[in-house]
Coordinates of C-alpha atoms in Angstrom, one line a residue:
M1035 CA -57.6 16.2 153.7
F1036 CA -55.1 13.6 154.7
S1037 CA -56.3 11.0 157.2
F1038 CA -54.4 8.8 159.5
K1039 CA -55.2 6.6 162.5
S1040 CA -52.6 5.1 164.7
A1041 CA -52.0 4.5 168.4
V1042 CA -49.0 3.8 170.5
F1043 CA -49.7 1.9 173.8
V1044 CA -46.9 1.8 176.4
I1045 CA -47.7 -0.5 179.3
I1046 CA -45.2 -0.5 182.2
I1047 CA -45.9 -3.2 184.9
F1048 CA -43.8 -3.2 188.0
L1049 CA -44.2 -6.5 189.8
I1050 CA -43.1 -6.4 193.5
Q1051 CA -42.6 -9.8 194.9
G1052 CA -41.8 -10.4 198.5
C1053 CA -40.4 -13.7 199.6
G1054 CA -40.4 -15.3 203.1
S1055 CA -39.3 -18.5 204.6
S1056 CA -42.7 -20.1 204.1
T1057 CA -44.9 -17.6 202.4
S1058 CA -44.8 -15.2 199.4
S1059 CA -47.0 -12.4 198.1
E1060 CA -47.3 -10.3 195.0
A1061 CA -48.6 -6.8 194.7
E1062 CA -48.9 -4.2 191.9
V1063 CA -47.6 -0.9 193.0
E1064 CA -49.0 2.2 191.1
Q1065 CA -46.2 4.5 190.1
P1066 CA -46.7 8.3 190.6
D1067 CA -47.2 10.2 187.4
S1068 CA -44.1 12.0 186.1
E1069 CA -44.2 15.7 185.2
Y1070 CA -42.2 17.3 182.5
H1071 CA -42.0 21.1 182.3
F1072 CA -42.0 22.5 178.8
N1073 CA -40.8 26.0 178.0
L1074 CA -40.5 27.9 174.7
T1075 CA -39.6 31.5 174.0
A1076 CA -41.0 33.0 170.8
S1077 CA -39.1 36.0 169.4
Y1078 CA -38.2 38.0 166.3
R1079 CA -34.5 38.7 165.6
N1080 CA -34.2 42.3 164.3
A1081 CA -31.5 43.7 162.0
C1082 CA -29.3 44.3 165.0
G1083 CA -29.3 40.7 166.0
I1084 CA -31.5 41.3 169.1
N1085 CA -34.3 38.9 169.9
V1086 CA -37.5 40.8 170.5
P1087 CA -40.4 38.9 172.2
V1088 CA -43.5 38.2 170.0
T1089 CA -47.0 37.5 171.3
G1090 CA -48.9 36.5 168.1
V1091 CA -47.9 32.9 168.6
K1092 CA -49.9 29.9 169.5
L1093 CA -48.7 26.4 170.4
L1094 CA -50.8 23.3 169.8
L1095 CA -49.9 20.2 171.8
Q1096 CA -50.7 17.2 169.7
D1097 CA -50.9 13.4 170.0
D1098 CA -49.2 10.8 167.7
N1099 CA -51.9 11.3 165.1
W1100 CA -51.4 15.1 165.2
Q1101 CA -54.7 15.6 166.8
T1102 CA -54.7 18.7 169.1
L1103 CA -54.8 18.0 172.8
Q1104 CA -54.4 21.5 174.1
S1105 CA -53.7 25.0 172.9
Y1106 CA -51.4 27.6 174.5
N1107 CA -50.8 31.3 173.7
A1108 CA -47.5 33.2 174.1
D1109 CA -47.6 35.8 176.9
V1110 CA -46.3 39.4 176.7
D1111 CA -42.8 38.1 177.0
G1112 CA -43.2 35.6 174.2
Q1113 CA -43.2 32.7 176.8
I1114 CA -45.1 29.5 176.5
A1115 CA -45.0 27.0 179.4
F1116 CA -46.9 24.0 180.4
T1117 CA -46.6 20.7 182.3
T1118 CA -47.2 17.3 180.7
S1119 CA -47.0 13.7 181.8
S1120 CA -45.5 12.7 178.5
Q1121 CA -41.7 12.6 178.1
Y1122 CA -41.9 13.0 174.4
I1123 CA -44.4 15.2 172.6
N1124 CA -45.5 16.5 169.2
Y1125 CA -46.4 20.1 168.8
T1126 CA -47.1 22.8 166.2
I1127 CA -46.4 26.5 166.5
V1128 CA -48.6 29.0 164.5
A1129 CA -47.3 32.5 164.2
E1130 CA -49.5 35.2 162.7
D1131 CA -48.4 38.2 160.6
T1132 CA -51.1 40.8 161.3
N1133 CA -52.2 44.1 159.7
V1134 CA -53.9 46.7 161.8
D1135 CA -56.2 49.1 160.0
G1136 CA -57.7 51.4 162.6
E1137 CA -59.4 49.1 165.1
T1138 CA -59.5 46.2 162.7
E1139 CA -56.8 43.6 162.8
S1140 CA -56.4 40.9 160.1
V1141 CA -54.0 38.0 159.5
S1142 CA -51.8 38.6 156.4
G1143 CA -49.6 35.5 156.7
L1144 CA -48.9 32.4 158.7
D1145 CA -45.7 30.6 159.7
I1146 CA -46.3 27.1 160.9
V1147 CA -43.7 24.9 162.4
S1148 CA -44.2 21.3 163.7
F1149 CA -41.9 19.0 165.7
Y1150 CA -42.3 15.3 166.2
G1151 CA -41.2 13.2 169.1
T1152 CA -39.4 16.0 171.0
L1153 CA -38.3 16.0 174.6
A1154 CA -40.8 17.8 176.8
E1155 CA -38.4 18.8 179.5
E1156 CA -36.4 21.5 177.6
N1157 CA -36.2 25.2 177.0
Y1158 CA -36.8 25.8 173.3
Q1159 CA -36.6 28.8 171.0
Y1160 CA -38.8 29.8 168.1
L1161 CA -37.8 32.6 165.8
S1162 CA -40.7 34.2 164.0
P1163 CA -40.2 35.7 160.5
F1164 CA -42.8 38.4 161.3
K1165 CA -41.7 41.7 162.8
P1166 CA -43.8 42.8 165.8
A1167 CA -45.9 45.9 165.2
E1168 CA -44.4 47.5 168.3
T1169 CA -41.1 46.8 170.0
S1170 CA -39.2 48.4 172.9
Q1171 CA -36.0 47.4 171.3
E1172 CA -34.9 50.0 168.8
C1173 CA -32.6 49.2 165.9
Q1174 CA -31.2 52.1 163.9
C1175 CA -30.1 51.2 160.3
I1176 CA -28.1 53.3 157.8
T1177 CA -27.9 52.5 154.1
Q1178 CA -25.3 54.2 151.9
D1179 CA -22.3 53.5 149.6
L1180 CA -18.8 52.5 150.6
L1181 CA -15.6 53.1 148.7
L1182 CA -12.9 50.4 149.3
R1183 CA -9.5 51.5 148.3
H1184 CA -7.0 48.7 147.7
R1185 CA -3.9 47.6 145.9
S1186 CA -3.9 47.5 142.1
F1187 CA -5.7 44.6 140.5
N1188 CA -5.5 43.5 136.9
T1189 CA -8.8 41.6 137.3
I1190 CA -11.1 41.5 140.3
N1191 CA -13.2 38.3 140.2
Q1192 CA -14.7 38.3 143.7
A1193 CA -15.9 40.7 146.3
S1194 CA -17.7 40.2 149.6
S1195 CA -18.9 42.0 152.8
S1196 CA -20.2 40.8 156.1
L1197 CA -22.9 43.5 155.7
P1198 CA -25.6 43.2 153.1
Y1199 CA -25.2 45.4 150.0
Q1200 CA -27.1 45.9 146.7
S1201 CA -24.4 45.9 144.0
L1202 CA -20.8 46.5 143.1
K1203 CA -19.1 49.1 140.9
S1204 CA -15.4 49.1 139.8
V1205 CA -14.3 52.7 139.9
D1206 CA -10.7 51.9 138.9
D1207 CA -8.1 49.2 139.4
Q1208 CA -7.5 50.5 143.0
T1209 CA -11.1 51.4 144.0
T1210 CA -14.3 49.3 144.3
Q1211 CA -17.6 50.7 145.3
F1212 CA -20.1 48.7 147.4
N1213 CA -23.5 50.2 146.7
Q1214 CA -26.3 50.5 149.3
V1215 CA -24.5 48.9 152.2
K1216 CA -26.8 48.4 155.2
A1217 CA -25.4 48.7 158.7
C1218 CA -27.5 48.6 161.9
S1219 CA -26.9 49.6 165.5
S1220 CA -29.1 49.2 168.6
D1221 CA -27.8 52.5 170.1
G1222 CA -26.1 54.4 167.2
I1223 CA -22.8 54.0 169.0
N1224 CA -21.9 50.3 169.0
W1225 CA -21.8 49.0 165.4
P1226 CA -21.2 45.5 164.2
V1227 CA -17.7 44.2 163.3
A1228 CA -17.9 44.8 159.5
T1229 CA -15.5 43.5 156.8
F1230 CA -15.0 44.2 153.1
M1231 CA -12.8 42.3 150.7
V1232 CA -11.9 42.0 147.0
S1233 CA -9.8 39.3 145.3
G1234 CA -8.5 38.6 141.9
I1235 CA -5.3 38.7 139.8
D1236 CA -2.4 41.2 139.8
D1237 CA -0.4 42.3 136.8
E1238 CA 1.9 39.3 137.1
G1239 CA -1.0 36.8 137.1
A1240 CA -0.8 36.0 140.8
A1241 CA -3.9 35.5 142.9
I1242 CA -4.2 38.3 145.5
G1243 CA -6.8 39.5 148.0
A1244 CA -7.2 42.7 150.0
G1245 CA -9.7 43.6 152.7
D1246 CA -10.2 45.3 156.0
F1247 CA -12.5 46.2 158.9
L1248 CA -14.9 49.1 158.9
T1249 CA -14.8 50.7 162.3
D1250 CA -15.7 54.3 161.6
F1251 CA -19.3 54.6 160.4
T1252 CA -19.1 58.4 159.9
S1253 CA -19.9 59.6 156.4
N1254 CA -17.6 61.8 154.4
E1255 CA -18.7 65.0 152.7
Q1256 CA -20.1 63.0 149.8
G1257 CA -22.3 61.0 152.1
I1258 CA -20.3 57.7 151.8
W1259 CA -18.1 55.5 153.9
Q1260 CA -14.4 55.1 153.0
L1261 CA -12.1 52.2 153.8
A1262 CA -8.5 51.4 153.0
A1263 CA -7.9 47.6 152.5
V1264 CA -4.6 47.0 154.3
E1265 CA -5.3 43.3 155.3
V1266 CA -3.5 41.0 152.8
A1267 CA -4.8 37.5 152.1
A1268 CA -2.5 34.5 152.3
N1269 CA -2.5 31.7 149.7
E1270 CA -3.6 28.3 151.1
I1271 CA -2.5 25.3 149.0
L1272 CA -5.4 22.8 148.2
A1273 CA -5.4 19.2 147.2
E1274 CA -5.1 18.5 143.5
Q1275 CA -8.6 17.0 143.3
H1276 CA -11.5 18.6 145.1
D1277 CA -15.1 19.9 144.6
S1278 CA -16.0 23.5 144.1
F1279 CA -16.9 25.0 147.5
T1280 CA -17.3 28.3 149.3
H1281 CA -15.7 29.2 152.6
T1282 CA -16.2 32.0 155.2
Q1283 CA -14.7 33.0 158.5
N1284 CA -17.1 33.2 161.5
F1285 CA -16.2 35.6 164.3
A1286 CA -17.8 38.5 166.2
S1287 CA -21.3 37.2 165.4
G1288 CA -20.8 37.6 161.7
H1289 CA -19.7 35.8 158.5
H1290 CA -16.6 37.4 156.9
F1291 CA -14.4 37.2 153.9
S1292 CA -16.7 34.9 151.9
T1293 CA -14.8 33.2 149.0
Q1294 CA -15.8 30.9 146.2
V1295 CA -13.3 28.2 145.1
A1296 CA -13.5 26.5 141.7
E1297 CA -13.3 22.8 141.3
N1298 CA -9.6 21.5 141.4
S1299 CA -8.2 25.0 142.0
L1300 CA -4.7 24.8 143.3
Q1301 CA -5.1 27.4 146.0
T1302 CA -7.5 29.7 147.8
L1303 CA -7.1 33.0 149.6
V1304 CA -7.5 33.2 153.4
F1305 CA -7.3 36.3 155.7
D1306 CA -5.5 34.7 158.6
S1307 CA -3.4 37.5 160.3
H1308 CA -6.1 40.0 161.6
N1309 CA -7.0 40.7 165.2
Y1310 CA -9.8 38.1 165.1
S1311 CA -7.8 35.2 163.6
S1312 CA -7.4 33.4 166.9
E1313 CA -11.1 33.2 167.5
S1314 CA -12.2 32.5 163.9
E1315 CA -14.0 29.4 162.8
Y1316 CA -13.8 28.4 159.2
L1317 CA -17.0 27.2 157.4
A1318 CA -16.8 25.5 154.1
E1319 CA -19.7 24.1 152.0
S1320 CA -19.8 22.1 148.8
V1321 CA -23.0 21.9 146.8
Q1322 CA -23.4 19.5 144.0
L1323 CA -26.4 19.6 141.7
V1324 CA -27.6 16.1 141.1
R1325 CA -30.4 16.9 138.8
L1326 CA -32.3 19.9 137.5
T1327 CA -35.6 19.4 135.7
D1328 CA -37.5 22.2 133.9
S1329 CA -41.0 21.8 132.4
V1330 CA -44.0 23.9 131.6
F1331 CA -45.3 23.0 135.1
G1332 CA -42.3 24.1 137.1
T1333 CA -38.8 23.4 138.2
S1334 CA -37.4 20.5 140.3
S1335 CA -33.9 20.3 141.7
F1336 CA -32.0 17.7 143.6
E1337 CA -28.8 18.9 145.4
S1338 CA -26.3 17.1 147.6
K1339 CA -24.5 19.3 150.2
H1340 CA -21.6 18.9 152.6
Q1341 CA -20.7 21.4 155.3
K1342 CA -17.7 21.5 157.6
V1343 CA -16.7 23.9 160.5
S1344 CA -13.4 24.0 162.2
T1345 CA -10.8 26.4 163.6
R1346 CA -8.3 24.9 161.1
T1347 CA -8.6 25.5 157.4
Q1348 CA -7.0 22.1 156.7
D1349 CA -10.0 20.4 158.4
V1350 CA -12.7 22.1 156.2
F1351 CA -11.1 22.6 152.8
D1352 CA -11.5 18.9 152.0
V1353 CA -15.3 19.3 152.1
E1354 CA -17.0 17.0 149.5
A1355 CA -20.7 16.5 148.8
V1356 CA -21.9 13.0 148.4
K1357 CA -22.1 12.0 144.7
S1358 CA -23.5 8.5 145.1
V1359 CA -26.9 9.6 146.1
P1360 CA -29.9 7.4 147.0
D1361 CA -32.8 6.8 144.5
L1362 CA -35.1 9.6 145.5
D1363 CA -38.1 10.7 143.4
D1364 CA -37.4 14.3 142.4
S1365 CA -40.0 14.2 139.6
F1366 CA -43.3 13.2 141.4
Y1367 CA -42.1 13.2 145.0
S1368 CA -43.8 9.8 145.5
E1369 CA -42.2 9.4 148.9
I1370 CA -45.0 11.7 150.1
S1371 CA -48.3 9.9 149.9
S1372 CA -51.7 11.3 149.5
D1373 CA -52.8 10.3 153.0
G1374 CA -50.0 12.4 154.5
S1375 CA -47.5 9.6 155.2
Y1376 CA -44.0 9.9 153.9
D1377 CA -41.0 7.6 153.7
Y1378 CA -37.4 8.8 153.0
S1379 CA -35.7 5.9 154.6
A1380 CA -34.0 5.1 151.3
A1381 CA -31.5 7.8 152.4
S1382 CA -30.0 5.5 155.1
N1383 CA -28.4 7.1 158.2
Y1384 CA -30.2 10.4 157.6
P1385 CA -32.2 10.6 160.9
M1386 CA -34.2 13.8 160.2
A1387 CA -36.5 14.9 157.4
I1388 CA -37.4 18.6 157.2
I1389 CA -40.4 19.0 154.9
A1390 CA -41.7 22.5 154.0
F1391 CA -44.7 23.5 152.0
D1392 CA -45.4 27.1 150.8
Y1393 CA -49.1 27.7 150.2
T1394 CA -51.2 30.3 148.6
A1395 CA -54.0 30.2 151.1
Y1396 CA -57.3 31.9 151.2
S1397 CA -58.4 33.9 154.3
L1398 CA -62.0 34.8 154.8
S1399 CA -61.5 37.7 157.2
P1400 CA -61.0 39.7 155.1
E1401 CA -61.3 37.8 151.9
Q1402 CA -57.8 37.7 150.5
L1403 CA -54.9 35.4 149.5
I1404 CA -52.2 35.1 152.1
P1405 CA -48.8 33.3 152.2
V1406 CA -48.5 30.4 154.5
K1407 CA -45.3 28.3 155.2
W1408 CA -45.6 25.0 157.0
T1409 CA -42.3 23.3 158.0
S1410 CA -42.2 20.0 159.8
Y1411 CA -39.3 18.4 161.6
G1412 CA -39.5 14.6 162.0
P1413 CA -37.8 11.3 161.5
S1414 CA -37.0 9.9 158.0
S1415 CA -40.4 8.3 157.7
G1416 CA -43.7 9.1 159.4
M1417 CA -46.9 11.2 159.1
L1418 CA -47.0 14.8 158.1
P1419 CA -48.7 17.2 160.6
S1420 CA -50.6 18.7 157.7
S1421 CA -52.5 15.5 157.4
V1422 CA -55.1 17.0 159.8
N1423 CA -56.8 20.3 160.2
L1424 CA -55.4 22.9 162.6
P1425 CA -58.1 24.1 165.0
G1426 CA -59.0 27.7 164.2
Y1427 CA -57.3 27.7 160.8
E1428 CA -59.5 25.2 158.9
D1429 CA -60.7 27.9 156.6
V1430 CA -57.2 29.0 155.7
I1431 CA -55.3 25.6 155.3
N1432 CA -57.4 22.9 153.8
Q1433 CA -57.5 20.5 150.9
D1434 CA -58.2 23.3 148.5
S1435 CA -55.0 25.2 149.5
D1436 CA -52.5 25.4 146.7
I1437 CA -48.9 24.3 147.4
F1438 CA -46.6 26.2 145.0
N1439 CA -43.3 25.2 146.6
T1440 CA -42.2 21.9 148.3
Q1441 CA -38.8 21.4 149.8
V1442 CA -37.5 18.2 151.4
T1443 CA -34.2 18.4 153.3
L1444 CA -32.7 15.1 154.7
V1445 CA -30.1 15.8 157.3
R1446 CA -27.2 13.7 158.6
S1447 CA -24.7 15.0 161.2
L1448 CA -21.5 12.9 161.2
V1449 CA -21.1 13.9 164.8
T1450 CA -24.2 12.2 166.1
D1451 CA -27.0 9.8 165.0
D1452 CA -29.3 10.5 167.9
Y1453 CA -32.6 11.9 166.7
Q1454 CA -33.0 14.1 169.8
D1455 CA -29.7 15.9 169.0
Y1456 CA -31.2 16.8 165.7
S1457 CA -34.6 17.8 167.2
N1458 CA -32.9 19.9 169.9
F1459 CA -30.6 21.7 167.4
Y1460 CA -33.5 22.9 165.3
Q1461 CA -35.4 24.1 168.4
G1462 CA -32.6 26.5 169.3
I1463 CA -30.6 24.4 171.8
D1464 CA -26.9 25.0 171.2
N1465 CA -24.8 22.1 170.1
I1466 CA -21.6 23.5 168.7
D1467 CA -20.5 20.2 167.2
F1468 CA -23.8 19.3 165.5
E1469 CA -23.1 21.2 162.2
H1470 CA -19.4 20.8 162.2
D1471 CA -19.7 17.9 159.7
L1472 CA -23.1 18.0 158.1
L1473 CA -24.5 16.2 155.1
R1474 CA -27.8 17.1 153.4
Y1475 CA -29.9 16.1 150.5
Q1476 CA -32.3 18.8 149.3
L1477 CA -35.1 18.4 146.9
T1478 CA -37.1 21.4 145.8
L1479 CA -40.2 21.6 143.6
T1480 CA -41.5 24.9 142.5
L1481 CA -44.6 25.1 140.4
N1482 CA -45.3 27.8 137.9

């Protein structure tokens, strides 16, 4: 295993000196210990967007060497709370995916998340990827096809929906079928705001788009949904030189009218006259592939990304990924050392490194291979939490565990350079401006 020894000593000495006309005295005054109240809510977000408490979550409070100081379990409401004398703490969350066979319960997967140097006096959120075995929050889902009837297209080159769907089928030049659309409701009455759209070229060679909102989730006699696309997209003129990018509209807790724009296209289509236009935020993202390496051992990719969010399209459509990238090792990932230390400071002004490992781990009870994902959030250089054993999981994650996927994401918000803003954002504390102008480098290594 990785090994690391370090210590941070903070000595605060308050000298109280009293002065008189002819005498003076000095005294050391012992300051009372401060108390910081930590709170975290662990939950699972179901298909209806409702957060359901989870209990199979453990929090390990750790020191600067990632050695465990104390362990806490989530209560029946998914709450973990404790008091500490440290203003900044390190901690690791371990969430278990369990199988129940009769009276026997076994762990079938782990999600591990670690945070370095986070403020203790906060109320954080953790979303588990594992669905609880039992939940009081019901979520009803329907999966079926939808027929979108629209104006005549000579060519349809894009289609999208705010709901997940399996595939598309062009019925004719005025009808497109979305196959296996999935919609979910918590009560069978209130359904999500759902949108469907198609875009392409008309008979005169002009770019056109048509879409609309699905409000009636009642099936017809053929057991499908039907929707007439009466919303018409407007043409937005773009700068002559720009990157390829995608853009969506965010409103009513959903992502709508997703559109891909080719490099140096003269225009893009925007649905800007519907009932939700006044509350829409536009999100645009440009992704540039710096390098892609394939070998018999696996695949390594290096991407540069830029994301913008604004209520004005003019503010986001100039999104451009950084092309002059730092010299990062996307072949051997040498910035991560064998002792567990890492150093990505070559990417200057990127305060946070998110480093994730996917393992094929071996569990002894029962004997089986289980998936484990360990994600750490920390500064651009430091020590990985996986450099030490996790108490209670030594037989699952150890030096023999195989890592088949490594992903390093370096993050820079052009809104703030305060590390705590980054840490808070990834612990579920809302900061609406944080990702409004966001740069990322992402390196991914997948072994065969």
